[in-house]
């Protein structure tokens, strides 16, 4: 169960960081 929890947390972090990266790219490309 603990392992599954770590997987979920890790996946959430990955999703969050990729979303933030996309936001940053958009803000950089926008004037």
Coordinates of C-alpha atoms in Angstrom, one line a residue:
X1 CA 0.0 0.0 0.0
X2 CA 2.9 2.3 0.9
X3 CA 4.5 1.6 -2.5
X4 CA 1.3 2.4 -4.3
X5 CA 1.1 5.7 -2.4
X6 CA 4.6 6.6 -3.5
X7 CA 3.7 5.8 -7.1
X8 CA 0.6 8.1 -6.9
X9 CA 2.6 10.9 -5.4
X10 CA 5.4 10.5 -7.9
X11 CA 2.9 10.5 -10.8
X12 CA 1.1 13.6 -9.5
X13 CA 4.5 15.4 -9.2
X14 CA 5.3 14.4 -12.8
X15 CA 2.0 15.6 -14.1
X16 CA 2.3 18.9 -12.1
X17 CA 5.8 19.6 -13.2
X18 CA 4.9 18.9 -16.9
X19 CA 1.9 21.2 -16.6
X20 CA 4.1 24.0 -15.0
X21 CA 6.6 23.5 -17.8
X22 CA 3.9 24.0 -20.4
X23 CA 2.6 27.1 -18.7
X24 CA 6.2 28.5 -18.6
X25 CA 6.7 27.8 -22.3
X26 CA 3.4 29.5 -23.1
X27 CA 4.3 32.6 -21.0
X28 CA 7.8 32.7 -22.6
X29 CA 6.3 32.5 -26.1
X30 CA 3.7 35.1 -25.4
X31 CA 4.8 38.8 -25.8

